[in-house]
């Protein structure tokens, strides 16, 4: 059994407490399980879709949490390599999602350097703490308290997103809105190409193949044949 009274000192790594601490909070609002690799959490499948959450390390020592939807028919691919589907408890991804970056317009010029530091402290987990951080961490119990407080600060944004964006039509409308606005946080599931790519598969699933192909052409000048074959498989799904 874990000793919650075990003492911690500055620069002790906190990442080993992330899985339990984040699960404690997310499970209050969502029926989540924790993936034991890569700091992912996921809900049960509802048809071809499930909710997913991801702590993604950024430059430095911060771990923002991201949330969104994982579809079993949208593959990921890197540099024209192998297609990978995220369908199991060990293979989780966010095909379309959200984060605090977008909700507070983090990358705008309206925040001072000091204000951004306060934002990071409030909404992002840190992999360790220092004597100057004033995080009030001195043992394992207080480490969990810190983790849970940061994740809880993100919960209102998560609930807003999942309440607003429920259907495929909602997702496509949100993608179009973001594409038109043209401002993108630095995140793999919230960028111009990813929106058009994801949108193509969602449109194919809705039997709107011409629109799906047009969406892919915004990413690829000449759509690869093997990718088109994957799109056609989605179009043929019942």
Short mmCIF file of C-alpha atoms in Angstrom, two decimals:
data_model
loop_
_atom_site.label_atom_id
_atom_site.label_comp_id
_atom_site.label_asym_id
_atom_site.label_seq_id
_atom_site.Cartn_x
_atom_site.Cartn_y
_atom_site.Cartn_z
CA UNK A 1 0.00 0.00 0.00
CA UNK A 2 1.31 3.44 -0.89
CA UNK A 3 2.62 5.53 1.99
CA UNK A 4 0.88 8.90 1.63
CA UNK A 5 3.07 10.30 4.39
CA UNK A 6 6.28 9.60 2.48
CA UNK A 7 8.26 12.82 2.43
CA UNK A 8 9.12 14.57 -0.81
CA UNK A 9 11.75 17.20 -1.43
CA UNK A 10 12.25 19.78 -4.20
CA UNK A 11 13.08 18.26 -7.60
CA UNK A 12 11.56 14.89 -6.72
CA UNK A 13 9.64 13.83 -9.83
CA UNK A 14 5.86 13.98 -9.59
CA UNK A 15 5.05 12.18 -12.85
CA UNK A 16 4.81 8.81 -11.12
CA UNK A 17 1.75 10.14 -9.27
CA UNK A 18 -0.01 11.48 -12.38
CA UNK A 19 -1.98 8.34 -13.28
CA UNK A 20 -3.67 7.98 -9.90
CA UNK A 21 -4.11 11.70 -9.26
CA UNK A 22 -5.64 12.48 -12.65
CA UNK A 23 -7.86 9.38 -12.54
CA UNK A 24 -9.21 10.46 -9.15
CA UNK A 25 -10.59 13.68 -10.62
CA UNK A 26 -11.64 12.54 -14.10
CA UNK A 27 -13.58 9.59 -12.66
CA UNK A 28 -15.81 12.03 -10.76
CA UNK A 29 -17.12 13.33 -14.10
CA UNK A 30 -16.44 10.63 -16.68
CA UNK A 31 -16.39 6.83 -16.74
CA UNK A 32 -12.66 6.65 -17.42
CA UNK A 33 -9.95 4.04 -17.39
CA UNK A 34 -6.27 4.90 -17.41
CA UNK A 35 -4.05 3.68 -20.22
CA UNK A 36 -0.81 2.42 -18.66
CA UNK A 37 1.33 4.01 -21.39
CA UNK A 38 1.56 7.62 -22.47
CA UNK A 39 -0.70 9.29 -19.87
CA UNK A 40 -4.00 8.63 -21.66
CA UNK A 41 -7.46 8.12 -20.22
CA UNK A 42 -10.53 6.89 -22.11
CA UNK A 43 -14.22 6.15 -21.67
CA UNK A 44 -16.19 3.15 -22.99
CA UNK A 45 -17.02 3.15 -26.71
CA UNK A 46 -20.30 4.67 -27.81
CA UNK A 47 -20.68 3.29 -31.29
CA UNK A 48 -17.44 4.19 -33.09
CA UNK A 49 -16.43 6.95 -30.68
CA UNK A 50 -15.09 7.38 -27.16
CA UNK A 51 -13.92 10.32 -25.10
CA UNK A 52 -10.19 10.55 -24.51
CA UNK A 53 -7.84 12.61 -22.34
CA UNK A 54 -4.10 13.08 -22.68
CA UNK A 55 -1.37 14.63 -20.54
CA UNK A 56 1.13 15.73 -23.15
CA UNK A 57 4.59 16.91 -22.15
CA UNK A 58 5.60 20.29 -23.59
CA UNK A 59 9.01 21.91 -23.75
CA UNK A 60 10.38 22.28 -20.27
CA UNK A 61 8.63 20.51 -17.43
CA UNK A 62 4.92 21.20 -17.99
CA UNK A 63 2.14 18.74 -18.81
CA UNK A 64 -1.10 20.34 -20.04
CA UNK A 65 -4.13 18.06 -20.27
CA UNK A 66 -6.03 17.72 -23.54
CA UNK A 67 -9.44 16.18 -24.13
CA UNK A 68 -11.63 15.21 -27.05
CA UNK A 69 -12.91 12.33 -29.17
CA UNK A 70 -11.23 9.15 -30.39
CA UNK A 71 -12.81 7.43 -33.44
CA UNK A 72 -12.09 3.80 -34.27
CA UNK A 73 -12.19 4.45 -38.03
CA UNK A 74 -9.76 7.40 -38.22
CA UNK A 75 -6.16 6.21 -38.59
CA UNK A 76 -3.07 8.19 -37.74
CA UNK A 77 -0.06 8.19 -40.00
CA UNK A 78 3.40 9.65 -39.76
CA UNK A 79 5.46 10.63 -42.78
CA UNK A 80 3.56 8.40 -45.23
CA UNK A 81 4.30 5.36 -43.06
CA UNK A 82 2.05 2.70 -41.60
CA UNK A 83 -1.56 3.51 -40.73
CA UNK A 84 -2.32 3.09 -37.03
CA UNK A 85 -5.79 2.75 -35.57
CA UNK A 86 -6.47 3.58 -31.95
CA UNK A 87 -9.06 1.05 -30.84
CA UNK A 88 -7.76 -0.72 -27.74
CA UNK A 89 -7.02 0.09 -24.12
CA UNK A 90 -3.35 0.48 -25.02
CA UNK A 91 -3.86 2.44 -28.24
CA UNK A 92 -5.65 5.71 -27.53
CA UNK A 93 -5.63 9.00 -29.43
CA UNK A 94 -7.54 12.25 -29.72
CA UNK A 95 -8.70 12.83 -33.28
CA UNK A 96 -10.47 16.08 -32.49
CA UNK A 97 -10.35 17.89 -29.19
CA UNK A 98 -9.77 20.90 -27.03
CA UNK A 99 -7.49 22.31 -24.37
CA UNK A 100 -7.04 25.23 -22.05
CA UNK A 101 -4.75 26.79 -24.66
CA UNK A 102 -7.71 27.55 -26.91
CA UNK A 103 -10.15 28.38 -24.13
CA UNK A 104 -8.07 31.19 -22.66
CA UNK A 105 -6.32 32.20 -25.90
CA UNK A 106 -2.98 31.40 -24.27
CA UNK A 107 -0.80 32.33 -27.25
CA UNK A 108 -2.26 35.79 -27.71
CA UNK A 109 -0.28 38.86 -26.72
CA UNK A 110 -2.77 39.93 -24.06
CA UNK A 111 -0.92 38.11 -21.26
CA UNK A 112 2.32 39.28 -19.69
CA UNK A 113 5.15 36.86 -18.99
CA UNK A 114 4.18 36.81 -15.33
CA UNK A 115 0.50 36.18 -16.13
CA UNK A 116 1.42 33.24 -18.33
CA UNK A 117 3.51 31.79 -15.52
CA UNK A 118 0.46 31.96 -13.26
CA UNK A 119 -1.68 30.31 -15.95
CA UNK A 120 0.81 27.47 -16.25
CA UNK A 121 0.80 27.00 -12.49
CA UNK A 122 -3.00 26.91 -12.35
CA UNK A 123 -3.81 24.73 -15.37
CA UNK A 124 -0.70 22.68 -16.22
CA UNK A 125 0.92 19.92 -14.21
CA UNK A 126 4.64 20.20 -13.57
CA UNK A 127 6.95 17.21 -13.48
CA UNK A 128 8.66 18.46 -10.33
CA UNK A 129 8.56 21.37 -7.93
CA UNK A 130 11.25 23.66 -6.52
CA UNK A 131 11.68 25.47 -3.24
CA UNK A 132 10.35 28.67 -4.86
CA UNK A 133 7.19 27.20 -6.40
CA UNK A 134 5.01 27.60 -3.29
CA UNK A 135 3.06 24.45 -4.25
CA UNK A 136 2.86 23.32 -0.62
CA UNK A 137 4.13 19.87 -1.55
CA UNK A 138 5.99 18.02 1.16
CA UNK A 139 4.70 14.43 0.98
CA UNK A 140 2.88 12.04 -1.35
CA UNK A 141 -0.54 13.11 -0.03
CA UNK A 142 0.13 16.77 -0.86
CA UNK A 143 1.48 15.76 -4.29
CA UNK A 144 -1.86 14.10 -5.06
CA UNK A 145 -3.69 17.15 -3.74
CA UNK A 146 -1.69 19.38 -6.10
CA UNK A 147 -2.33 17.12 -9.12
CA UNK A 148 -6.05 16.89 -8.39
CA UNK A 149 -6.40 20.64 -7.94
CA UNK A 150 -4.77 21.39 -11.31
CA UNK A 151 -6.92 18.87 -13.16
CA UNK A 152 -10.03 20.15 -11.40
CA UNK A 153 -9.23 23.64 -12.73
CA UNK A 154 -9.56 22.20 -16.25
CA UNK A 155 -12.88 20.44 -15.64
CA UNK A 156 -15.19 23.40 -16.51
CA UNK A 157 -13.54 23.66 -19.95
CA UNK A 158 -13.91 19.91 -20.51
CA UNK A 159 -17.58 19.92 -19.55
CA UNK A 160 -18.25 22.90 -21.80
CA UNK A 161 -16.61 21.21 -24.78
CA UNK A 162 -18.38 17.87 -24.35
CA UNK A 163 -21.73 19.61 -23.80
CA UNK A 164 -21.36 21.78 -26.91
CA UNK A 165 -19.74 19.22 -29.19
CA UNK A 166 -21.73 16.00 -29.07
CA UNK A 167 -22.41 14.87 -32.64
CA UNK A 168 -20.40 14.53 -35.84
CA UNK A 169 -22.23 17.57 -37.20
CA UNK A 170 -21.18 19.50 -34.07
CA UNK A 171 -17.56 18.47 -34.61
CA UNK A 172 -17.52 19.45 -38.26
CA UNK A 173 -19.09 22.80 -37.44
CA UNK A 174 -16.47 23.41 -34.73
CA UNK A 175 -13.65 22.47 -37.11
CA UNK A 176 -15.00 24.85 -39.77
CA UNK A 177 -15.18 27.60 -37.15
CA UNK A 178 -11.56 27.05 -36.14
CA UNK A 179 -10.36 26.84 -39.75
CA UNK A 180 -12.08 30.14 -40.53
CA UNK A 181 -10.56 31.80 -37.45
CA UNK A 182 -7.11 30.57 -38.39
CA UNK A 183 -5.60 30.59 -34.91
CA UNK A 184 -4.16 27.29 -33.73
CA UNK A 185 -2.57 26.29 -30.45
CA UNK A 186 0.53 24.12 -30.76
CA UNK A 187 -1.06 20.68 -30.51
CA UNK A 188 -1.31 17.74 -32.87
CA UNK A 189 -5.14 17.43 -32.68
CA UNK A 190 -5.88 21.13 -33.02
CA UNK A 191 -4.27 22.30 -36.23
CA UNK A 192 -5.28 23.16 -39.80
CA UNK A 193 -4.23 19.89 -41.48
CA UNK A 194 -5.61 17.68 -38.73
CA UNK A 195 -9.02 19.35 -38.92
CA UNK A 196 -9.30 18.76 -42.66
CA UNK A 197 -7.99 15.19 -42.30
CA UNK A 198 -10.39 14.30 -39.47
CA UNK A 199 -13.25 16.09 -41.21
CA UNK A 200 -12.69 13.98 -44.34
CA UNK A 201 -13.21 10.71 -42.46
CA UNK A 202 -16.25 12.05 -40.61
CA UNK A 203 -17.80 13.18 -43.90
CA UNK A 204 -17.08 9.78 -45.48
CA UNK A 205 -18.82 8.14 -42.54
CA UNK A 206 -21.81 10.39 -43.27
CA UNK A 207 -21.79 9.16 -46.90
CA UNK A 208 -20.69 12.57 -48.20
CA UNK A 209 -17.79 11.28 -50.27
CA UNK A 210 -17.38 14.28 -52.58
CA UNK A 211 -17.08 16.59 -49.58
CA UNK A 212 -14.71 14.13 -47.87
CA UNK A 213 -12.39 14.07 -50.90
CA UNK A 214 -12.49 17.87 -51.11
CA UNK A 215 -11.48 18.07 -47.46
CA UNK A 216 -8.50 15.74 -48.00
CA UNK A 217 -7.37 17.84 -50.96
CA UNK A 218 -6.85 20.70 -48.52
CA UNK A 219 -4.09 18.55 -46.98
CA UNK A 220 -2.76 16.59 -49.99
CA UNK A 221 -2.39 18.03 -53.46
CA UNK A 222 -2.48 14.45 -54.73
CA UNK A 223 -4.23 12.20 -52.22
CA UNK A 224 -2.20 8.96 -51.74
CA UNK A 225 -3.99 5.90 -53.09
CA UNK A 226 -3.65 3.94 -49.86
CA UNK A 227 -5.21 6.83 -47.91
CA UNK A 228 -8.08 7.04 -50.40
CA UNK A 229 -8.62 3.32 -49.91
CA UNK A 230 -8.98 3.86 -46.15
CA UNK A 231 -11.47 6.65 -46.77
CA UNK A 232 -13.50 4.41 -49.08
CA UNK A 233 -13.65 1.72 -46.39
CA UNK A 234 -15.20 4.25 -44.03
CA UNK A 235 -17.69 5.28 -46.72
CA UNK A 236 -18.72 1.63 -47.09
CA UNK A 237 -19.33 1.12 -43.36
CA UNK A 238 -22.86 0.30 -42.26
#
